[in-house]
């Protein structure tokens, strides 16, 4: 059944149910969920300002379900700092009236779409009936003519038929985006500057890294970096596409500046030479149905040859709040190891992806000059989210727990802003 065929009430209920399906992983600290809630509200605001009411409604509902219900059952909820709780309360206060308004707008939109569909179906049925009637009439006439040829029986008068043209039904055009008179905010400018939130002076235009470029020219071959397919998890019954289609509203594309990879490898070089991993956070904005990564944030961290731990996460959050940035994934080096996600990486990626389905794990395997862009599969998410183990442990890859992230696209024209929080 096409979504438009659903009666408006069920359609809204379906959206609400979709929002309620959000589940939380109790091993992820509630503080991180608060961050996620703030980002969900931020994305909801973007959709609301773009008049994309369905997406805005789902995200706002997710925010409410998380903050008012799910998070309260988290074991460390009562240890949340007062400031975090207050932030959620303030946002909820703002979101409640918006959700009520969205319900009205969506009901109206769904009713109109349903009515158009119904009218169109009715016309189609009528046309089919008329065609059938004409067909039968033709057969009847032919038979009569045959009988006439044998005997000389007169035809009874036939009812008048409609001219053929009157049976052609004009398809009803449903506008992609029905606009109601409710925008509180204007549409953001379409320019990349508006998307990335960077002014000319913000951008690090003086960056040059011929050295890094040369060293990893294999990593960024053209617009799309090479990914070592030999080291990919074996192909199971689940393809990347199937994995992505699990979300009713679809997985959005994530655009990453080409320069990010070389820039990160250069920043990590000192550690890499000492065989120590380095990690960074990918942050950016949502606009017109796609995510654009504009910021690479290097947090305070400690690392070893096969691990890297972020310290003082609150400093990352501060940068993100200041620039209204969403968390879009993470990047880390494997100084000597090959290009893959370790079990520790799987758990880290799971925590990102549970909060943001589009989030990606970029792995720069320096020694073998390879770049991996990975996402967990739906099965991987299920498996890792319920896994209580920490440190390095075994996760089967058949069916695959992660695959190449097909929603990631590289663009040479996106400006990159690097914020290094290390002392
Ligand atoms: Zn790793
Ligand atoms: Zn595990």
Short mmCIF file of C-alpha atoms and ligand atoms in Angstrom, two decimals:
data_model
loop_
_atom_site.label_atom_id
_atom_site.label_comp_id
_atom_site.label_asym_id
_atom_site.label_seq_id
_atom_site.Cartn_x
_atom_site.Cartn_y
_atom_site.Cartn_z
CA UNK A 1 0.00 0.00 0.00
CA UNK A 2 1.32 3.40 -0.98
CA UNK A 3 1.66 5.79 1.97
CA UNK A 4 -0.83 8.25 0.45
CA UNK A 5 -3.50 5.51 0.44
CA UNK A 6 -3.41 5.35 4.21
CA UNK A 7 -6.07 7.33 5.96
CA UNK A 8 -4.59 10.50 7.45
CA UNK A 9 -5.00 9.36 11.05
CA UNK A 10 -3.12 6.09 10.50
CA UNK A 11 -0.42 7.92 8.61
CA UNK A 12 0.25 10.26 11.52
CA UNK A 13 0.13 7.31 13.92
CA UNK A 14 2.74 5.55 11.78
CA UNK A 15 5.07 8.54 12.08
CA UNK A 16 4.53 8.69 15.83
CA UNK A 17 5.26 4.98 16.12
CA UNK A 18 8.43 5.43 14.11
CA UNK A 19 9.60 8.05 16.58
CA UNK A 20 8.71 5.83 19.54
CA UNK A 21 10.76 2.96 18.16
CA UNK A 22 13.98 4.69 19.18
CA UNK A 23 15.81 2.50 21.63
CA UNK A 24 18.66 3.35 23.92
CA UNK A 25 21.73 1.37 24.79
CA UNK A 26 22.13 1.42 28.56
CA UNK A 27 25.89 0.99 28.26
CA UNK A 28 26.12 4.43 26.65
CA UNK A 29 26.22 7.11 29.37
CA UNK A 30 23.02 9.17 29.60
CA UNK A 31 25.14 12.30 29.19
CA UNK A 32 25.80 11.27 25.60
CA UNK A 33 22.10 10.83 25.04
CA UNK A 34 21.49 14.34 26.27
CA UNK A 35 23.91 15.49 23.58
CA UNK A 36 22.05 13.43 21.05
CA UNK A 37 18.73 14.94 22.15
CA UNK A 38 20.13 18.42 21.64
CA UNK A 39 21.26 17.44 18.14
CA UNK A 40 17.91 15.82 17.35
CA UNK A 41 16.18 19.07 18.33
CA UNK A 42 18.67 20.96 16.15
CA UNK A 43 17.86 18.78 13.14
CA UNK A 44 14.14 19.11 13.84
CA UNK A 45 14.53 22.90 13.74
CA UNK A 46 16.25 22.64 10.34
CA UNK A 47 13.42 20.57 8.88
CA UNK A 48 10.82 22.83 10.44
CA UNK A 49 12.40 25.90 8.86
CA UNK A 50 12.56 24.06 5.52
CA UNK A 51 8.82 23.26 5.86
CA UNK A 52 9.62 19.54 5.85
CA UNK A 53 6.96 18.80 8.43
CA UNK A 54 7.11 14.98 8.39
CA UNK A 55 10.80 14.87 9.24
CA UNK A 56 10.46 17.70 11.75
CA UNK A 57 7.58 15.88 13.49
CA UNK A 58 9.47 12.57 13.76
CA UNK A 59 12.57 14.24 15.17
CA UNK A 60 10.69 16.37 17.68
CA UNK A 61 8.73 13.29 18.79
CA UNK A 62 11.99 11.37 19.14
CA UNK A 63 13.31 14.16 21.33
CA UNK A 64 10.23 14.01 23.56
CA UNK A 65 10.21 10.20 23.75
CA UNK A 66 13.90 10.18 24.69
CA UNK A 67 13.88 12.97 27.25
CA UNK A 68 10.50 12.28 28.86
CA UNK A 69 10.51 8.51 28.79
CA UNK A 70 13.50 6.43 27.71
CA UNK A 71 16.26 8.44 29.33
CA UNK A 72 14.50 8.42 32.69
CA UNK A 73 14.99 4.65 32.86
CA UNK A 74 18.73 4.95 32.30
CA UNK A 75 20.71 3.76 35.34
CA UNK A 76 22.83 6.90 35.51
CA UNK A 77 20.00 9.34 34.77
CA UNK A 78 19.99 10.66 38.33
CA UNK A 79 23.66 11.56 38.04
CA UNK A 80 23.08 13.84 35.08
CA UNK A 81 24.34 17.37 35.72
CA UNK A 82 21.59 19.87 36.46
CA UNK A 83 22.64 21.96 33.46
CA UNK A 84 21.98 19.07 31.07
CA UNK A 85 18.51 18.45 32.47
CA UNK A 86 17.69 22.14 32.32
CA UNK A 87 18.79 22.27 28.66
CA UNK A 88 16.43 19.39 27.83
CA UNK A 89 13.58 21.03 29.76
CA UNK A 90 14.06 24.33 27.92
CA UNK A 91 14.10 22.56 24.56
CA UNK A 92 11.00 20.51 25.43
CA UNK A 93 9.17 23.71 26.33
CA UNK A 94 9.95 25.04 22.87
CA UNK A 95 9.15 21.77 21.10
CA UNK A 96 5.73 20.96 22.66
CA UNK A 97 3.80 23.74 20.91
CA UNK A 98 5.63 22.99 17.66
CA UNK A 99 4.55 19.35 17.81
CA UNK A 100 0.93 20.37 18.33
CA UNK A 101 1.13 22.73 15.37
CA UNK A 102 2.80 20.04 13.25
CA UNK A 103 0.03 17.58 14.05
CA UNK A 104 -2.51 20.06 12.68
CA UNK A 105 -0.42 20.80 9.59
CA UNK A 106 0.27 17.15 8.87
CA UNK A 107 -3.35 16.14 9.34
CA UNK A 108 -4.34 18.80 6.84
CA UNK A 109 -1.57 17.75 4.42
CA UNK A 110 -2.40 14.04 4.68
CA UNK A 111 -6.14 14.68 4.27
CA UNK A 112 -5.53 16.68 1.11
CA UNK A 113 -3.18 14.06 -0.30
CA UNK A 114 -5.60 11.28 0.55
CA UNK A 115 -8.51 13.12 -1.04
CA UNK A 116 -6.54 13.68 -4.24
CA UNK A 117 -5.53 10.04 -4.36
CA UNK A 118 -9.13 8.92 -3.72
CA UNK A 119 -10.54 11.18 -6.45
CA UNK A 120 -7.93 9.96 -8.87
CA UNK A 121 -8.67 6.32 -8.07
CA UNK A 122 -12.38 6.97 -8.54
CA UNK A 123 -11.78 8.47 -11.97
CA UNK A 124 -9.56 5.55 -12.93
CA UNK A 125 -12.24 3.04 -11.92
CA UNK A 126 -14.91 4.94 -13.81
CA UNK A 127 -12.73 4.98 -16.93
CA UNK A 128 -12.07 1.25 -16.64
CA UNK A 129 -15.80 0.53 -16.34
CA UNK A 130 -16.53 2.66 -19.41
CA UNK A 131 -13.83 0.93 -21.47
CA UNK A 132 -15.24 -2.45 -20.52
CA UNK A 133 -18.77 -1.35 -21.46
CA UNK A 134 -17.54 -0.18 -24.88
CA UNK A 135 -15.66 -3.41 -25.41
CA UNK A 136 -18.79 -5.43 -24.68
CA UNK A 137 -20.80 -3.21 -27.00
CA UNK A 138 -18.30 -3.83 -29.80
CA UNK A 139 -18.56 -7.61 -29.35
CA UNK A 140 -22.36 -7.40 -29.27
CA UNK A 141 -22.37 -5.40 -32.53
CA UNK A 142 -20.02 -7.81 -34.24
CA UNK A 143 -22.21 -10.75 -33.31
CA UNK A 144 -25.27 -8.87 -34.47
CA UNK A 145 -23.60 -8.14 -37.82
CA UNK A 146 -22.82 -11.82 -38.23
CA UNK A 147 -26.44 -12.68 -37.52
CA UNK A 148 -27.55 -9.93 -39.94
CA UNK A 149 -25.41 -11.40 -42.68
CA UNK A 150 -27.22 -14.75 -42.25
CA UNK A 151 -30.75 -13.53 -41.76
CA UNK A 152 -32.00 -10.00 -41.92
CA UNK A 153 -32.66 -9.12 -38.31
CA UNK A 154 -32.63 -5.44 -37.33
CA UNK A 155 -30.28 -4.07 -34.65
CA UNK A 156 -31.90 -2.55 -31.62
CA UNK A 157 -30.77 1.07 -31.11
CA UNK A 158 -27.56 1.26 -29.07
CA UNK A 159 -27.14 3.79 -26.29
CA UNK A 160 -24.90 6.73 -27.20
CA UNK A 161 -21.25 6.25 -26.23
CA UNK A 162 -18.97 8.87 -24.82
CA UNK A 163 -16.34 10.24 -27.16
CA UNK A 164 -13.02 8.50 -26.49
CA UNK A 165 -11.33 11.73 -25.42
CA UNK A 166 -13.64 12.11 -22.48
CA UNK A 167 -12.21 8.89 -21.03
CA UNK A 168 -8.64 10.07 -20.81
CA UNK A 169 -7.97 10.92 -17.22
CA UNK A 170 -5.53 13.69 -16.56
CA UNK A 171 -3.14 12.48 -13.84
CA UNK A 172 -3.59 14.57 -10.73
CA UNK A 173 -0.35 16.23 -9.81
CA UNK A 174 0.46 16.15 -6.15
CA UNK A 175 2.91 18.88 -5.26
CA UNK A 176 6.10 17.62 -3.63
CA UNK A 177 6.00 20.21 -0.96
CA UNK A 178 2.70 21.67 0.12
CA UNK A 179 3.31 25.02 1.69
CA UNK A 180 1.13 26.24 4.50
CA UNK A 181 1.18 29.67 6.01
CA UNK A 182 3.21 28.76 9.03
CA UNK A 183 6.93 29.27 8.51
CA UNK A 184 8.38 30.84 11.59
CA UNK A 185 11.79 31.07 10.09
CA UNK A 186 12.88 31.92 6.58
CA UNK A 187 14.51 29.36 4.37
CA UNK A 188 18.24 29.30 4.85
CA UNK A 189 20.37 30.55 2.01
CA UNK A 190 21.29 27.86 -0.47
CA UNK A 191 24.92 28.77 -0.51
CA UNK A 192 27.50 26.38 0.87
CA UNK A 193 28.54 29.11 3.28
CA UNK A 194 25.10 29.04 4.83
CA UNK A 195 25.25 25.25 5.03
CA UNK A 196 28.62 25.08 6.65
CA UNK A 197 28.15 28.18 8.78
CA UNK A 198 31.62 29.33 7.87
CA UNK A 199 32.57 32.79 6.82
CA UNK A 200 35.60 33.40 4.62
CA UNK A 201 37.66 34.36 7.63
CA UNK A 202 36.63 31.22 9.48
CA UNK A 203 37.94 28.92 6.83
CA UNK A 204 41.42 27.72 7.09
CA UNK A 205 42.33 28.79 3.60
CA UNK A 206 46.07 28.86 4.20
CA UNK A 207 46.21 25.18 4.78
CA UNK A 208 48.57 23.40 2.51
CA UNK A 209 49.86 19.94 2.91
CA UNK A 210 51.70 18.85 -0.13
CA UNK A 211 53.54 16.43 2.07
CA UNK A 212 50.39 14.69 3.26
CA UNK A 213 48.90 14.76 -0.20
CA UNK A 214 51.84 13.00 -1.70
CA UNK A 215 51.99 10.46 1.04
CA UNK A 216 48.38 9.46 0.80
CA UNK A 217 47.61 10.16 -2.81
CA UNK A 218 46.24 6.68 -2.99
CA UNK A 219 43.81 7.49 -0.21
CA UNK A 220 42.02 10.22 -2.07
CA UNK A 221 41.91 9.09 -5.66
CA UNK A 222 39.67 11.58 -7.41
CA UNK A 223 36.52 12.53 -5.62
CA UNK A 224 36.04 9.14 -4.01
CA UNK A 225 38.78 7.62 -1.90
CA UNK A 226 39.75 4.06 -2.60
CA UNK A 227 38.63 1.54 -0.10
CA UNK A 228 40.39 -1.75 0.12
CA UNK A 229 37.75 -4.21 -0.95
CA UNK A 230 39.89 -7.22 -0.11
CA UNK A 231 39.70 -6.30 3.53
CA UNK A 232 35.98 -5.74 3.57
CA UNK A 233 33.84 -7.99 5.70
CA UNK A 234 32.58 -10.91 3.67
CA UNK A 235 29.30 -10.32 1.86
CA UNK A 236 26.46 -11.91 3.74
CA UNK A 237 22.76 -11.96 2.97
CA UNK A 238 22.47 -8.28 3.83
CA UNK A 239 23.62 -5.71 1.28
CA UNK A 240 24.45 -2.12 2.13
CA UNK A 241 21.33 -1.00 0.28
CA UNK A 242 19.10 -3.35 2.24
CA UNK A 243 20.68 -2.12 5.39
CA UNK A 244 19.97 1.48 4.46
CA UNK A 245 16.40 0.92 3.45
CA UNK A 246 15.43 -0.08 6.95
CA UNK A 247 14.64 3.52 7.80
CA UNK A 248 11.22 4.52 6.49
CA UNK A 249 12.31 8.04 5.76
CA UNK A 250 15.57 6.89 4.11
CA UNK A 251 19.23 7.39 4.86
CA UNK A 252 20.52 10.82 3.94
CA UNK A 253 23.78 11.39 2.13
CA UNK A 254 26.75 12.66 4.09
CA UNK A 255 29.12 14.98 2.21
CA UNK A 256 32.71 15.18 3.39
CA UNK A 257 35.37 17.59 2.13
CA UNK A 258 38.14 15.81 0.21
CA UNK A 259 40.75 17.77 2.14
CA UNK A 260 39.65 16.27 5.46
CA UNK A 261 41.53 13.00 5.00
CA UNK A 262 44.92 14.52 4.18
CA UNK A 263 44.49 17.17 6.80
CA UNK A 264 43.74 14.59 9.47
CA UNK A 265 46.63 12.35 8.47
CA UNK A 266 48.97 15.30 8.76
CA UNK A 267 47.61 16.23 12.19
CA UNK A 268 48.06 12.61 13.30
CA UNK A 269 51.57 12.29 11.90
CA UNK A 270 53.39 12.86 15.18
CA UNK A 271 51.43 10.06 16.82
CA UNK A 272 51.62 7.84 13.75
CA UNK A 273 55.41 7.99 13.78
CA UNK A 274 55.31 6.71 17.37
CA UNK A 275 52.79 4.02 16.39
CA UNK A 276 49.97 5.68 18.34
CA UNK A 277 46.41 6.05 17.06
CA UNK A 278 44.74 9.45 16.69
CA UNK A 279 41.02 10.19 16.54
CA UNK A 280 38.84 13.09 15.49
CA UNK A 281 35.14 13.96 15.41
CA UNK A 282 33.29 14.84 12.21
CA UNK A 283 30.77 17.62 12.73
CA UNK A 284 28.56 19.64 10.44
CA UNK A 285 25.07 20.63 9.49
CA UNK A 286 21.89 19.35 7.95
CA UNK A 287 20.36 21.24 5.08
CA UNK A 288 18.01 20.40 2.21
CA UNK A 289 17.98 16.71 3.03
CA UNK A 290 21.71 16.11 3.29
CA UNK A 291 24.43 16.30 5.89
CA UNK A 292 27.55 18.32 5.19
CA UNK A 293 30.64 17.79 7.31
CA UNK A 294 32.32 21.17 7.74
CA UNK A 295 34.33 20.70 10.94
CA UNK A 296 37.01 18.29 12.05
CA UNK A 297 37.37 18.47 15.82
CA UNK A 298 40.46 16.89 17.38
CA UNK A 299 39.64 16.21 21.03
CA UNK A 300 42.03 15.79 23.90
CA UNK A 301 42.91 12.11 23.82
CA UNK A 302 45.21 9.29 24.75
CA UNK A 303 46.14 6.50 22.40
CA UNK A 304 48.05 3.27 21.97
CA UNK A 305 49.04 1.30 18.88
CA UNK A 306 45.53 -0.14 18.59
CA UNK A 307 43.24 2.17 20.54
CA UNK A 308 42.37 5.79 21.11
CA UNK A 309 40.26 7.30 23.91
CA UNK A 310 38.62 10.71 23.85
CA UNK A 311 39.04 12.88 26.93
CA UNK A 312 37.04 15.89 28.11
CA UNK A 313 34.11 15.38 25.78
CA UNK A 314 32.48 18.52 27.20
CA UNK A 315 35.02 20.59 25.27
CA UNK A 316 33.81 19.04 22.02
CA UNK A 317 30.20 19.79 23.00
CA UNK A 318 31.09 23.39 23.72
CA UNK A 319 32.52 23.81 20.22
CA UNK A 320 29.49 22.12 18.71
CA UNK A 321 27.00 24.27 20.62
CA UNK A 322 28.87 27.43 19.71
CA UNK A 323 28.71 26.53 16.02
CA UNK A 324 25.35 24.70 16.09
CA UNK A 325 27.02 21.54 14.81
CA UNK A 326 25.75 17.98 14.61
CA UNK A 327 27.94 14.94 15.24
CA UNK A 328 28.28 13.12 11.92
CA UNK A 329 30.82 10.43 12.76
CA UNK A 330 34.45 9.98 13.61
CA UNK A 331 37.82 9.34 12.04
CA UNK A 332 40.83 7.51 13.39
CA UNK A 333 44.19 6.22 12.26
CA UNK A 334 45.54 2.70 12.25
CA UNK A 335 49.27 3.47 12.18
CA UNK A 336 50.34 -0.05 11.30
CA UNK A 337 47.18 -2.18 11.29
CA UNK A 338 45.10 -2.81 8.18
CA UNK A 339 41.84 -1.08 7.29
CA UNK A 340 38.99 -2.56 9.35
CA UNK A 341 36.84 -1.92 12.41
CA UNK A 342 38.10 -3.65 15.55
CA UNK A 343 35.60 -4.80 18.16
CA UNK A 344 36.35 -1.64 20.14
CA UNK A 345 35.75 0.40 16.97
CA UNK A 346 32.45 -1.46 16.45
CA UNK A 347 31.26 -0.40 19.88
CA UNK A 348 32.35 3.20 19.34
CA UNK A 349 30.62 3.30 15.95
CA UNK A 350 27.51 1.73 17.47
CA UNK A 351 27.26 4.55 19.98
CA UNK A 352 27.50 7.09 17.15
CA UNK A 353 25.13 5.29 14.82
CA UNK A 354 22.43 4.64 17.41
CA UNK A 355 22.20 8.37 17.87
CA UNK A 356 22.64 9.30 14.21
CA UNK A 357 21.96 6.56 11.63
CA UNK A 358 24.01 8.39 8.97
CA UNK A 359 27.13 8.57 11.16
CA UNK A 360 30.25 7.12 9.56
CA UNK A 361 33.51 5.63 10.83
CA UNK A 362 36.48 6.70 8.70
CA UNK A 363 39.60 4.58 9.15
CA UNK A 364 42.95 5.75 7.77
CA UNK A 365 45.24 2.73 7.60
CA UNK A 366 48.52 4.59 7.16
CA UNK A 367 50.91 1.74 6.51
CA UNK A 368 48.86 0.28 3.69
CA UNK A 369 47.61 3.65 2.37
CA UNK A 370 43.93 2.74 2.62
CA UNK A 371 40.83 4.54 3.67
CA UNK A 372 37.70 2.84 4.98
CA UNK A 373 34.27 4.48 5.28
CA UNK A 374 32.16 2.14 7.36
CA UNK A 375 28.71 1.84 8.90
CA UNK A 376 27.28 -0.97 10.96
CA UNK A 377 24.58 -3.06 9.33
CA UNK A 378 21.20 -3.36 11.06
CA UNK A 379 22.26 -6.77 12.31
CA UNK A 380 25.58 -5.33 13.47
CA UNK A 381 23.77 -2.63 15.44
CA UNK A 382 21.53 -5.23 17.09
CA UNK A 383 24.46 -7.45 17.97
CA UNK A 384 26.84 -4.77 19.22
CA UNK A 385 24.18 -2.81 21.15
CA UNK A 386 23.36 -5.83 23.28
CA UNK A 387 27.00 -6.92 23.71
CA UNK A 388 28.21 -6.27 27.26
CA UNK A 389 31.88 -6.98 26.56
CA UNK A 390 34.53 -4.30 26.50
CA UNK A 391 38.10 -4.23 25.27
CA UNK A 392 39.04 -6.42 22.31
CA UNK A 393 36.74 -9.40 21.84
CA UNK A 394 35.26 -11.48 19.07
CA UNK A 395 32.43 -10.36 16.82
CA UNK A 396 31.47 -12.61 13.93
CA UNK A 397 31.45 -11.01 10.52
CA UNK A 398 29.16 -13.48 8.85
CA UNK A 399 26.63 -12.01 8.26
CA UNK A 400 28.60 -8.76 8.23
CA UNK A 401 28.42 -6.44 11.23
CA UNK A 402 29.67 -3.53 9.10
CA UNK A 403 29.89 -2.56 5.45
CA UNK A 404 31.09 0.31 3.32
CA UNK A 405 28.98 3.39 4.03
CA UNK A 406 27.31 4.04 0.70
CA UNK A 407 25.74 7.28 1.92
CA UNK A 408 29.15 8.98 2.15
CA UNK A 409 30.21 11.25 -0.69
CA UNK A 410 33.39 13.29 -1.02
CA UNK A 411 33.40 16.81 -2.42
CA UNK A 412 36.49 18.92 -3.18
CA UNK A 413 34.56 22.18 -2.82
CA UNK A 414 33.38 21.91 0.77
CA UNK A 415 35.45 24.18 3.00
CA UNK A 416 36.90 22.53 6.08
CA UNK A 417 37.41 24.06 9.48
CA UNK A 418 39.75 22.26 11.87
CA UNK A 419 39.54 22.73 15.63
CA UNK A 420 42.34 21.08 17.60
CA UNK A 421 41.46 20.91 21.30
CA UNK A 422 44.69 19.18 22.36
CA UNK A 423 46.91 21.16 24.67
ZN1 LIG B 1 40.44 1.10 14.80
ZN1 LIG B 2 31.02 -6.46 21.59
#
